[in-house]
Amino acid sequence: MTSKDSPLTVIILAAGLGKRMKSDLPKVLAPICGRPMVAWVIDEALALKPERILLVVGHGRERVEAALHEQGLLSSVELVMQAEQRGTGHAVQMCLPALKGVRGRIVILYGDMPLLRAETLRSLCALQRQSAPRGAAILTASPEDARGFGRVLRYGSGERQGQVEKVVEERDASPEIRAVREVNTGVYCFDAPGLLEALPRLATDNAQGEYYLTDCISLFQAAGRPVIPLETAELDEIIGVNNLKHLAEARWAVQMRILEQHLMNGVRIEDPATTYIDHGVTIGVGTKILPCTVIRGGVRIGTGCEVGPFTQLRPGTVLEDGAEIGNFTECKNARIGGHTKAKHLAYLGDVTIGAGANVGAGTIIANYDGVKKHKTTIHDGAFLGSGTVVVAPNTIGAKATTGAGAVVTRNANVGAGEVWIGVPARRLERRAAGAAADRAAGAKAAGASAAGASAAGAKAAVTKAAVTKAAVTKAAVAKAAGAQPRTRSSTTQPRPAANKLSLGGRQTAKTGRKR
Ligand code: UD1
Ligand code: CA
């Protein structure tokens, strides 16, 4: 867009108070699909390849600055302070010191119009360049409901017929003018020297006592600089966010654009209406996204994965090719290896899981001890039985197995190929167990696996055998020791099993967590 003789400057107005949002957050930071509203506007501005982008901000400047920094956009813009909001014209006047001697064209945008596309702006700039190189082009529209907008008055005859004579704000308009349906979207492409000339001449003799940027139009015409309209039919593009209802509408429209993009890329989104995918998510070809799924910003998903229904993938999640994350499973800061499955009811936070692992229903990675978050690593081919709790920090070795309901206490560090069971989980040592117990467990396990329809097959059988064995042995141990049967009041929790199966160096595992 920028050329030597016609450099482009973009000014984004974003100092408005946004009182109707009923929030302390500067309006332009209201989130839309995982990023602040103004970031969407800056993206479109950047697509025009301008020399500079000036962003006019008011109160909450520090927060805007911090948010832009976080988005990696701070270096793309120059912030201009408008301490007091005295109108759109005043906001642009604040840029005058930064604009001394500027040539080419100046495009004006609003920070609260997140849906305007660069394509539309390109057409506006092209029109200005071709038909009014010393003048301006103004983006207009004719929405069903023109309330709140300035009305566009065109010359009806003469050599300027069809050009814009002026824009009249609703508060200043007569009933006849209010009946005009064509409105000012607030987006313009001005000849830069013309705008620099007009800005100091703005006055406040209007109903709101503000400096109206719209007055530049009549000033342009008076100076013999033509102002021509570009009427857009894309009414969704001109949604300006002034309240939470507008925000919800804008979010929906942005969301549909994001989903369309993924669909075009070959992502199988079964039900776009119930799928939430933020900005900046990458998804490989052929991956299925099932209904009621929420995927937050920055998540990366490989090819041939399946996500959902009812899944939440939070920031920091990476799914490698073929991974499957099913219903009521939440991932946060989780790297899930290729073809690993976590199909039901799990929380996987701050964890790296290798390839080909199976995460049983109801598995929880207890990553938070009340003060700090801790990391867990689960290696390739591990099998976590249903209802396993892994207290972080921890490691589960390759092809290790945990029994259903096992609580793997912090730093227990299950070794490769080991089987751990119980609460707190202990390593199961086949040799240590009595032959009788082994036989009993084996018989029971065989029965259980025949009766059960578990797809996990052999592994599930091992797990069940382990659990059964634990129970058998516990009884045997208690008997041998002549222990009194434990009595439990209804208010006490069952105590952890005094599991004698797994003594080898693993007894140091602690129960519970430190607060
Ligand atoms: C303005 C136009 C109106 C147009 C409407 C489209 C003027 C005088 N009127 O209305 O013709 O139909 O936009 O939405 O220009 N802002 C500042 N500083 C200020 C005032 C506003 O930065 O002192 C920013 C706001 O943050 C917002 C944009 O300018 O992004 C528009 O402000 P708003 O008050 O919504 O527009 P109006 O002046 O009512
Ligand atoms: Ca507005």
Coordinates of C-alpha atoms and ligand atoms in Angstrom, one line a residue:
M1 CA 0.0 0.0 0.0
T2 CA 2.7 2.4 0.9
S3 CA 4.6 3.9 -1.9
K4 CA 7.4 6.5 -2.0
D5 CA 5.1 9.4 -3.1
S6 CA 2.1 8.3 -1.1
P7 CA 3.1 7.0 2.3
L8 CA 0.2 5.8 4.5
T9 CA -0.3 6.7 8.2
V10 CA -3.1 5.1 10.2
I11 CA -4.6 6.7 13.2
I12 CA -6.7 4.5 15.5
L13 CA -8.9 6.4 17.9
A14 CA -9.2 4.5 21.2
A15 CA -9.4 7.0 24.0
G16 CA -13.2 6.9 24.5
L17 CA -14.4 6.1 28.0
G18 CA -16.7 3.3 27.1
K19 CA -19.0 3.9 30.0
R20 CA -21.7 1.7 28.7
M21 CA -19.4 -1.3 29.0
K22 CA -19.9 -1.0 32.8
S23 CA -16.3 -2.0 33.4
D24 CA -13.1 -0.5 34.6
L25 CA -11.2 -2.1 31.7
P26 CA -10.4 0.3 29.0
K27 CA -13.1 -0.5 26.3
V28 CA -10.6 -1.3 23.6
L29 CA -9.2 -4.1 25.8
A30 CA -12.5 -5.9 26.0
P31 CA -11.6 -9.5 25.0
I32 CA -12.8 -10.9 21.7
C33 CA -11.8 -14.5 21.0
G34 CA -8.8 -14.5 23.2
R35 CA -7.3 -11.0 22.5
P36 CA -8.2 -7.4 23.2
M37 CA -10.6 -5.8 20.7
V38 CA -8.0 -3.3 19.6
A39 CA -5.6 -6.0 18.6
W40 CA -8.0 -7.1 15.8
V41 CA -8.1 -3.5 14.6
I42 CA -4.3 -3.2 14.6
D43 CA -4.0 -6.4 12.6
E44 CA -6.2 -5.0 9.9
A45 CA -4.2 -1.7 9.9
L46 CA -1.0 -3.7 9.6
A47 CA -2.3 -5.5 6.6
L48 CA -2.3 -2.1 4.8
K49 CA 1.4 -2.0 5.3
P50 CA 1.4 1.6 6.6
E51 CA 4.5 3.6 7.5
R52 CA 3.1 4.3 10.9
I53 CA 0.2 3.5 13.2
L54 CA -0.7 6.0 15.8
L55 CA -3.0 4.8 18.6
V56 CA -4.8 7.5 20.5
V57 CA -5.4 6.4 24.1
G58 CA -6.8 8.0 27.2
H59 CA -7.1 6.8 30.8
G60 CA -5.8 3.3 31.3
R61 CA -2.9 4.0 29.0
E62 CA -0.6 1.7 31.0
R63 CA -3.0 -1.2 30.7
V64 CA -3.4 -0.7 27.0
E65 CA 0.4 -0.6 26.7
A66 CA 0.8 -3.8 28.8
A67 CA -1.9 -5.6 26.8
L68 CA -0.3 -4.6 23.5
H69 CA 3.1 -5.7 24.7
E70 CA 1.6 -9.1 25.6
Q71 CA 0.2 -9.3 22.1
G72 CA 3.5 -8.5 20.6
L73 CA 1.9 -5.4 19.0
L74 CA 3.4 -2.6 21.1
S75 CA 6.3 -2.0 18.7
S76 CA 3.9 -1.7 15.8
V77 CA 2.2 1.4 17.2
E78 CA 3.0 4.8 18.5
L79 CA 0.8 5.7 21.5
V80 CA -0.6 9.2 21.6
M81 CA -2.1 10.5 24.8
Q82 CA -5.5 12.2 24.8
A83 CA -5.9 13.0 28.5
E84 CA -9.3 14.5 28.2
Q85 CA -11.9 13.2 25.7
R86 CA -13.1 16.2 23.9
G87 CA -14.2 14.6 20.7
T88 CA -13.0 12.7 17.7
G89 CA -11.5 15.8 16.1
H90 CA -9.6 16.6 19.3
A91 CA -8.3 13.0 19.4
V92 CA -6.8 13.4 16.0
Q93 CA -5.4 16.9 16.9
M94 CA -3.4 15.2 19.6
C95 CA -1.5 13.5 16.8
L96 CA -0.5 16.8 15.2
P97 CA 3.0 17.0 16.8
A98 CA 3.8 13.5 15.6
L99 CA 2.5 14.3 12.1
K100 CA 4.5 17.4 11.3
G101 CA 5.2 17.5 7.6
V102 CA 3.6 14.2 6.9
R103 CA 2.8 13.4 3.3
G104 CA 0.6 10.9 1.6
R105 CA -2.6 9.8 3.1
I106 CA -4.0 9.3 6.6
V107 CA -6.5 6.6 7.4
I108 CA -8.7 7.0 10.5
L109 CA -10.0 3.9 12.3
Y110 CA -11.7 3.3 15.6
G111 CA -10.4 0.9 18.2
D112 CA -13.9 -0.3 18.9
M113 CA -14.7 -1.5 15.3
P114 CA -13.0 -4.9 15.4
L115 CA -14.7 -6.3 12.4
L116 CA -13.7 -3.9 9.7
R117 CA -11.6 -5.8 7.1
A118 CA -8.4 -4.6 5.5
E119 CA -10.0 -5.4 2.2
T120 CA -12.6 -2.7 2.7
L121 CA -9.9 -0.3 3.8
R122 CA -8.0 -1.0 0.6
S123 CA -11.0 -0.2 -1.5
L124 CA -11.4 3.1 0.4
C125 CA -7.8 4.0 -0.1
A126 CA -7.9 3.1 -3.8
L127 CA -11.0 5.3 -4.3
Q128 CA -9.3 8.2 -2.5
R129 CA -6.2 7.9 -4.7
Q130 CA -8.1 7.6 -8.0
S131 CA -11.0 9.9 -7.5
A132 CA -9.9 12.4 -4.8
P133 CA -6.2 12.5 -4.5
R134 CA -6.2 15.9 -2.8
G135 CA -9.4 15.1 -1.0
A136 CA -10.9 12.4 1.1
A137 CA -12.9 9.2 0.9
I138 CA -15.3 8.3 3.6
L139 CA -16.8 4.9 4.4
T140 CA -20.6 5.0 4.7
A141 CA -23.4 2.5 5.2
S142 CA -27.1 2.3 5.3
P143 CA -28.0 0.1 8.2
E144 CA -31.6 -0.7 9.2
D145 CA -31.2 1.4 12.3
A146 CA -29.3 4.6 11.8
R147 CA -29.7 5.8 15.4
G148 CA -26.6 7.1 17.1
F149 CA -24.7 7.6 13.8
G150 CA -23.9 10.9 12.0
R151 CA -25.9 11.3 8.9
V152 CA -24.2 11.7 5.5
L153 CA -25.5 14.6 3.4
R154 CA -24.6 14.4 -0.3
Y155 CA -24.8 17.1 -2.9
G156 CA -27.9 16.4 -5.0
S157 CA -26.9 18.4 -8.1
G158 CA -24.1 20.5 -9.6
E159 CA -20.6 19.4 -10.4
R160 CA -20.1 17.9 -7.0
Q161 CA -23.3 15.7 -7.3
G162 CA -22.9 12.5 -5.3
Q163 CA -20.0 13.9 -3.2
V164 CA -20.4 14.3 0.6
E165 CA -21.2 17.8 1.5
K166 CA -21.1 17.2 5.3
V167 CA -21.9 14.8 8.1
V168 CA -24.4 15.9 10.7
E169 CA -24.3 14.3 14.2
E170 CA -27.6 13.0 15.4
R171 CA -27.7 15.4 18.3
D172 CA -27.3 18.3 15.9
A173 CA -29.7 17.0 13.3
S174 CA -33.2 18.2 12.3
P175 CA -36.0 15.6 11.9
E176 CA -35.5 15.7 8.2
I177 CA -31.8 15.0 8.5
R178 CA -32.4 12.2 11.0
A179 CA -34.6 10.6 8.3
V180 CA -31.5 10.1 6.1
R181 CA -30.5 6.5 6.2
E182 CA -26.9 6.8 5.0
V183 CA -24.6 7.0 8.0
N184 CA -20.9 7.8 8.7
T185 CA -19.0 4.8 9.9
G186 CA -16.2 7.1 11.1
V187 CA -13.6 5.6 8.8
Y188 CA -11.9 7.9 6.4
C189 CA -8.9 8.2 4.1
F190 CA -7.7 11.8 4.0
D191 CA -5.1 13.5 1.9
A192 CA -2.5 14.1 4.7
P193 CA -1.6 17.8 4.0
G194 CA -5.3 18.5 3.7
L195 CA -6.1 17.0 7.1
L196 CA -3.2 18.8 8.7
E197 CA -4.6 22.1 7.3
A198 CA -8.2 21.4 8.5
L199 CA -7.5 20.0 12.0
P200 CA -6.5 23.4 13.7
R201 CA -9.7 24.9 12.3
L202 CA -12.2 22.7 14.1
A203 CA -14.5 24.5 16.5
T204 CA -16.8 23.3 19.3
D205 CA -20.0 25.1 18.2
N206 CA -22.2 22.1 18.3
A207 CA -24.7 20.3 20.6
Q208 CA -22.0 18.4 22.4
G209 CA -19.4 21.2 22.6
E210 CA -16.8 18.7 21.1
Y211 CA -14.3 18.9 18.4
Y212 CA -15.9 16.9 15.6
L213 CA -13.6 15.2 13.2
T214 CA -16.6 15.1 10.8
D215 CA -16.3 18.9 10.4
C216 CA -13.1 18.2 8.4
I217 CA -15.5 17.2 5.6
S218 CA -17.0 20.6 5.2
L219 CA -13.6 22.2 5.6
F220 CA -12.3 20.0 2.8
Q221 CA -15.1 20.9 0.5
A222 CA -14.6 24.6 1.3
A223 CA -11.0 24.2 0.3
G224 CA -12.0 22.7 -3.0
R225 CA -10.9 19.2 -1.9
P226 CA -13.5 16.6 -2.9
V227 CA -14.9 14.2 -0.4
I228 CA -16.4 11.0 -1.9
P229 CA -18.3 8.3 -0.2
L230 CA -17.7 4.6 -0.4
E231 CA -20.9 2.9 0.7
T232 CA -20.3 -0.6 2.1
A233 CA -23.0 -3.3 2.1
E234 CA -21.0 -5.3 4.7
L235 CA -23.0 -4.2 7.7
D236 CA -21.3 -6.6 10.1
E237 CA -18.0 -4.8 9.4
I238 CA -19.2 -1.6 10.9
I239 CA -20.4 -2.9 14.2
G240 CA -19.0 -0.5 16.8
V241 CA -18.8 -2.0 20.3
N242 CA -20.4 0.4 22.8
N243 CA -22.0 -2.1 25.2
L244 CA -21.8 -5.7 26.2
K245 CA -24.5 -6.7 23.7
H246 CA -22.4 -5.2 20.9
L247 CA -19.4 -7.1 22.3
A248 CA -21.3 -10.4 22.2
E249 CA -22.3 -9.7 18.6
A250 CA -18.8 -8.8 17.6
R251 CA -17.4 -11.9 19.3
W252 CA -19.8 -14.1 17.4
A253 CA -18.9 -12.5 14.1
V254 CA -15.1 -12.9 14.8
Q255 CA -15.6 -16.4 16.0
M256 CA -17.4 -17.4 12.8
R257 CA -14.5 -15.9 10.8
I258 CA -12.0 -18.0 12.8
L259 CA -14.0 -21.2 12.4
E260 CA -14.4 -20.6 8.6
Q261 CA -10.7 -20.3 8.3
H262 CA -10.2 -23.7 10.1
L263 CA -12.9 -25.3 8.0
M264 CA -11.3 -24.1 4.8
N265 CA -8.0 -25.6 6.1
G266 CA -9.5 -29.0 6.4
V267 CA -10.4 -29.1 10.1
R268 CA -13.6 -31.1 10.7
I269 CA -15.7 -28.9 13.0
E270 CA -18.9 -30.7 13.4
D271 CA -20.9 -27.9 14.9
P272 CA -19.6 -24.4 14.5
A273 CA -22.4 -23.0 16.6
T274 CA -21.1 -24.6 19.8
T275 CA -17.4 -24.5 19.1
Y276 CA -15.2 -21.8 20.6
I277 CA -11.8 -21.4 19.1
D278 CA -9.7 -18.4 20.0
H279 CA -7.3 -16.4 17.9
G280 CA -3.9 -18.0 17.3
V281 CA -4.8 -21.7 17.5
T282 CA -3.3 -24.0 14.9
I283 CA -5.1 -27.2 14.0
G284 CA -3.9 -29.9 11.6
V285 CA -5.7 -31.2 8.6
G286 CA -8.3 -33.9 9.3
T287 CA -8.6 -33.2 13.0
K288 CA -12.1 -33.5 14.3
I289 CA -13.5 -30.9 16.7
L290 CA -16.7 -32.2 18.2
P291 CA -19.4 -30.0 19.7
C292 CA -19.3 -27.9 22.8
T293 CA -15.5 -27.6 22.8
V294 CA -13.5 -24.6 23.9
I295 CA -10.0 -24.1 22.6
R296 CA -8.0 -21.1 24.0
G297 CA -5.4 -18.9 22.4
G298 CA -2.1 -20.4 21.3
V299 CA -3.1 -24.1 21.5
R300 CA -1.5 -26.3 18.9
I301 CA -3.2 -29.4 17.6
G302 CA -1.7 -31.8 15.1
T303 CA -3.3 -33.7 12.3
G304 CA -5.8 -36.5 12.7
C305 CA -6.6 -35.7 16.3
E306 CA -10.0 -35.8 17.9
V307 CA -11.1 -33.2 20.4
G308 CA -14.5 -33.1 22.2
P309 CA -17.3 -33.2 22.7
F310 CA -17.3 -31.0 25.8
T311 CA -13.5 -30.5 26.0
Q312 CA -11.6 -27.5 27.2
L313 CA -8.0 -27.0 25.9
R314 CA -6.5 -24.1 27.7
P315 CA -3.3 -22.1 26.9
G316 CA -0.1 -24.0 26.6
T317 CA -1.7 -27.2 25.3
V318 CA -0.1 -29.1 22.5
L319 CA -1.7 -32.2 21.0
E320 CA 0.6 -34.2 18.8
D321 CA -0.7 -36.0 15.7
G322 CA -3.5 -38.5 16.4
A323 CA -4.1 -37.6 20.1
E324 CA -7.6 -37.9 21.3
I325 CA -9.0 -35.8 24.1
G326 CA -12.6 -36.5 24.9
N327 CA -15.5 -35.3 27.0
F328 CA -15.1 -33.4 30.2
T329 CA -11.3 -33.4 29.9
E330 CA -9.5 -30.2 30.5
C331 CA -5.9 -29.6 29.4
K332 CA -3.7 -26.7 30.6
N333 CA -0.1 -26.4 29.8
A334 CA -0.2 -30.0 28.7
R335 CA 1.8 -31.6 25.9
I336 CA 0.0 -34.7 24.8
G337 CA 2.0 -37.2 22.7
G338 CA 0.9 -38.8 19.4
H339 CA -2.0 -41.2 19.6
T340 CA -2.3 -40.7 23.4
K341 CA -5.9 -40.9 24.6
A342 CA -7.6 -39.1 27.4
K343 CA -11.2 -39.7 26.5
H344 CA -13.2 -39.0 29.6
L345 CA -13.4 -36.8 32.7
A346 CA -9.8 -35.8 33.3
Y347 CA -7.7 -32.8 34.4
L348 CA -4.3 -32.7 32.7
G349 CA -2.4 -29.6 34.0
D350 CA 1.3 -28.8 33.7
V351 CA 2.1 -32.2 32.3
T352 CA 4.0 -33.8 29.4
I353 CA 2.6 -37.1 28.3
G354 CA 4.4 -39.2 25.8
A355 CA 3.1 -41.1 22.8
G356 CA 0.7 -44.0 22.9
A357 CA -0.3 -43.5 26.5
N358 CA -3.8 -44.1 27.9
V359 CA -5.2 -41.8 30.5
G360 CA -8.2 -43.5 32.2
A361 CA -11.5 -41.9 32.9
G362 CA -11.3 -39.6 35.9
T363 CA -7.6 -39.1 36.0
I364 CA -6.4 -36.0 37.8
I365 CA -3.0 -34.5 37.6
A366 CA -2.9 -32.6 40.9
N367 CA -0.5 -29.9 39.8
Y368 CA -1.3 -27.3 42.5
D369 CA -0.3 -27.6 46.1
G370 CA -2.0 -24.4 47.2
V371 CA 1.0 -22.3 46.6
K372 CA 2.8 -23.5 43.5
K373 CA 2.1 -25.4 40.3
H374 CA 4.3 -28.4 39.7
K375 CA 5.2 -30.4 36.6
T376 CA 4.5 -34.0 35.8
T377 CA 6.1 -36.2 33.1
I378 CA 4.3 -39.3 31.9
H379 CA 6.3 -41.4 29.4
D380 CA 5.4 -43.2 26.3
G381 CA 2.9 -46.0 26.6
A382 CA 2.0 -45.4 30.2
F383 CA -1.5 -46.7 31.3
L384 CA -3.2 -44.7 34.0
G385 CA -6.1 -46.6 35.4
S386 CA -9.5 -45.0 35.9
G387 CA -9.5 -42.5 38.7
T388 CA -5.8 -42.2 39.1
V389 CA -4.5 -39.1 40.9
V390 CA -1.0 -38.1 40.2
V391 CA 0.3 -35.6 42.7
A392 CA 2.9 -33.3 41.1
P393 CA 5.8 -33.1 40.8
N394 CA 6.0 -36.6 39.5
T395 CA 7.1 -38.9 36.8
I396 CA 5.4 -42.0 35.4
G397 CA 7.8 -44.2 33.5
A398 CA 7.4 -45.6 30.1
K399 CA 4.8 -48.4 29.9
A400 CA 4.1 -48.1 33.6
T401 CA 0.6 -48.9 34.9
T402 CA -1.4 -47.5 37.7
G403 CA -4.4 -49.3 39.2
A404 CA -7.9 -47.8 39.2
G405 CA -8.1 -45.2 42.0
A406 CA -4.4 -45.2 42.6
V407 CA -3.1 -42.0 44.3
V408 CA 0.5 -41.6 43.2
T409 CA 1.9 -39.2 45.8
R410 CA 4.3 -36.4 45.0
N411 CA 7.8 -37.4 43.8
A412 CA 6.8 -41.1 43.9
N413 CA 8.4 -41.3 40.4
V414 CA 7.0 -44.5 39.1
G415 CA 9.6 -46.4 37.1
A416 CA 9.3 -47.7 33.6
G417 CA 7.2 -50.8 33.3
E418 CA 6.2 -50.8 37.0
V419 CA 2.7 -51.3 38.3
W420 CA 1.5 -49.1 41.1
I421 CA -1.7 -49.5 43.0
G422 CA -3.6 -48.3 46.0
V423 CA -3.8 -45.3 48.2
P424 CA -1.2 -44.1 48.6
A425 CA 0.0 -46.0 45.6
R426 CA 2.8 -48.6 46.1
R427 CA 4.7 -50.5 43.6
L428 CA 3.4 -54.0 43.0
E429 CA 6.1 -56.6 43.2
R430 CA 5.0 -59.8 41.7
R431 CA 7.6 -62.0 43.5
A432 CA 6.8 -60.5 46.9
A433 CA 3.2 -61.5 46.8
G434 CA 2.3 -65.0 48.1
A435 CA 1.6 -67.7 45.5
A436 CA -1.9 -68.2 46.8
A437 CA -2.7 -64.5 46.6
D438 CA -1.3 -64.5 43.1
R439 CA -3.5 -67.4 42.1
A440 CA -6.6 -65.9 43.7
A441 CA -5.9 -62.5 42.1
G442 CA -5.3 -64.1 38.8
A443 CA -8.5 -66.0 38.9
K444 CA -10.5 -63.0 39.9
A445 CA -8.8 -60.8 37.3
A446 CA -9.6 -63.3 34.6
G447 CA -13.2 -63.3 35.6
A448 CA -13.3 -59.5 35.8
S449 CA -11.8 -59.0 32.4
A450 CA -14.1 -61.6 30.8
A451 CA -17.1 -59.9 32.3
G452 CA -15.9 -56.4 31.6
A453 CA -16.2 -55.0 28.1
S454 CA -13.0 -53.0 28.6
A455 CA -11.3 -52.2 25.4
A456 CA -8.1 -51.8 27.4
G457 CA -8.0 -55.5 27.5
A458 CA -4.8 -57.0 28.9
K459 CA -3.7 -53.9 30.6
A460 CA -7.0 -53.4 32.4
A461 CA -6.7 -57.0 33.5
V462 CA -3.3 -56.4 35.0
T463 CA -4.6 -53.4 36.8
K464 CA -7.6 -55.2 38.2
A465 CA -5.5 -58.1 39.2
A466 CA -3.3 -55.7 41.0
V467 CA -6.1 -54.1 42.9
T468 CA -7.7 -57.5 43.8
K469 CA -4.3 -58.7 44.9
A470 CA -3.9 -55.8 47.2
A471 CA -7.2 -56.5 48.8
V472 CA -6.5 -60.2 49.2
T473 CA -3.1 -59.6 50.7
K474 CA -4.3 -56.9 53.0
A475 CA -6.8 -59.3 54.5
A476 CA -4.1 -62.0 54.7
V477 CA -1.7 -59.6 56.4
A478 CA -4.2 -58.4 58.9
K479 CA -5.2 -62.0 59.7
A480 CA -1.6 -63.1 60.2
A481 CA -0.9 -60.2 62.5
G482 CA -4.0 -61.0 64.5
A483 CA -5.1 -57.4 64.1
Q484 CA -8.4 -56.2 65.4
P485 CA -10.8 -55.4 62.6
R486 CA -10.7 -51.7 62.2
T487 CA -13.7 -49.8 63.2
R488 CA -14.7 -46.7 61.3
S489 CA -16.9 -44.0 62.4
S490 CA -19.0 -42.5 59.7
T491 CA -17.0 -39.3 59.9
T492 CA -13.6 -40.7 59.4
Q493 CA -12.1 -41.5 56.1
P494 CA -10.9 -45.0 55.4
R495 CA -7.2 -45.0 56.2
P496 CA -4.7 -45.8 53.5
A497 CA -4.2 -49.5 53.1
A498 CA -1.2 -50.9 54.9
N499 CA 0.0 -52.4 51.7
K500 CA 2.8 -54.8 52.2
L501 CA 3.1 -55.7 48.6
S502 CA 5.5 -53.0 47.5
L503 CA 8.3 -52.3 49.9
G504 CA 11.2 -51.9 47.6
G505 CA 12.5 -48.5 48.3
R506 CA 9.2 -46.9 47.6
Q507 CA 7.9 -46.5 51.1
T508 CA 9.0 -42.9 51.3
A509 CA 6.1 -41.8 49.2
K510 CA 4.2 -39.3 51.3
T511 CA 0.5 -39.0 51.4
G512 CA -1.4 -35.8 51.0
R513 CA 0.1 -32.5 49.9
K514 CA 1.8 -29.7 51.7
R515 CA -0.1 -26.5 52.0
Ligands
UD1_1 C1 -18.6 9.3 15.6 C2 -18.9 10.2 14.4 C3 -20.2 9.9 13.8 C4 -20.2 8.4 13.4 C5 -19.8 7.5 14.5 C6 -19.6 6.1 14.1 C7 -17.9 12.4 15.1 C8 -18.1 13.7 15.6 N1 -18.9 11.6 14.9 O1 -19.6 9.5 16.5 O2 -20.5 10.7 12.7 O3 -21.4 8.0 12.8 O4 -18.6 8.0 15.1 O5 -19.4 5.3 15.2 O6 -16.8 12.0 14.7 N2 -12.7 8.8 20.7 C9 -11.5 9.3 21.2 N3 -11.5 10.5 21.8 C10 -12.6 11.2 22.0 C11 -13.8 10.8 21.4 C12 -13.8 9.6 20.8 O7 -10.5 8.6 21.1 O8 -12.4 12.3 22.5 C13 -12.8 7.5 20.0 C14 -13.6 6.5 20.7 O9 -12.8 5.7 21.6 C15 -14.2 5.7 19.6 C16 -14.2 6.6 18.4 O10 -13.4 7.7 18.7 O11 -13.3 4.6 19.2 C17 -15.7 7.1 18.2 O12 -16.1 7.8 19.3 P1 -17.7 7.8 19.6 O13 -17.9 8.7 20.8 O14 -18.2 6.4 19.7 O15 -18.3 8.4 18.3 P2 -19.2 9.6 18.1 O16 -18.4 10.9 18.3 O17 -20.5 9.5 18.9
CA2 CA -19.2 4.7 18.8

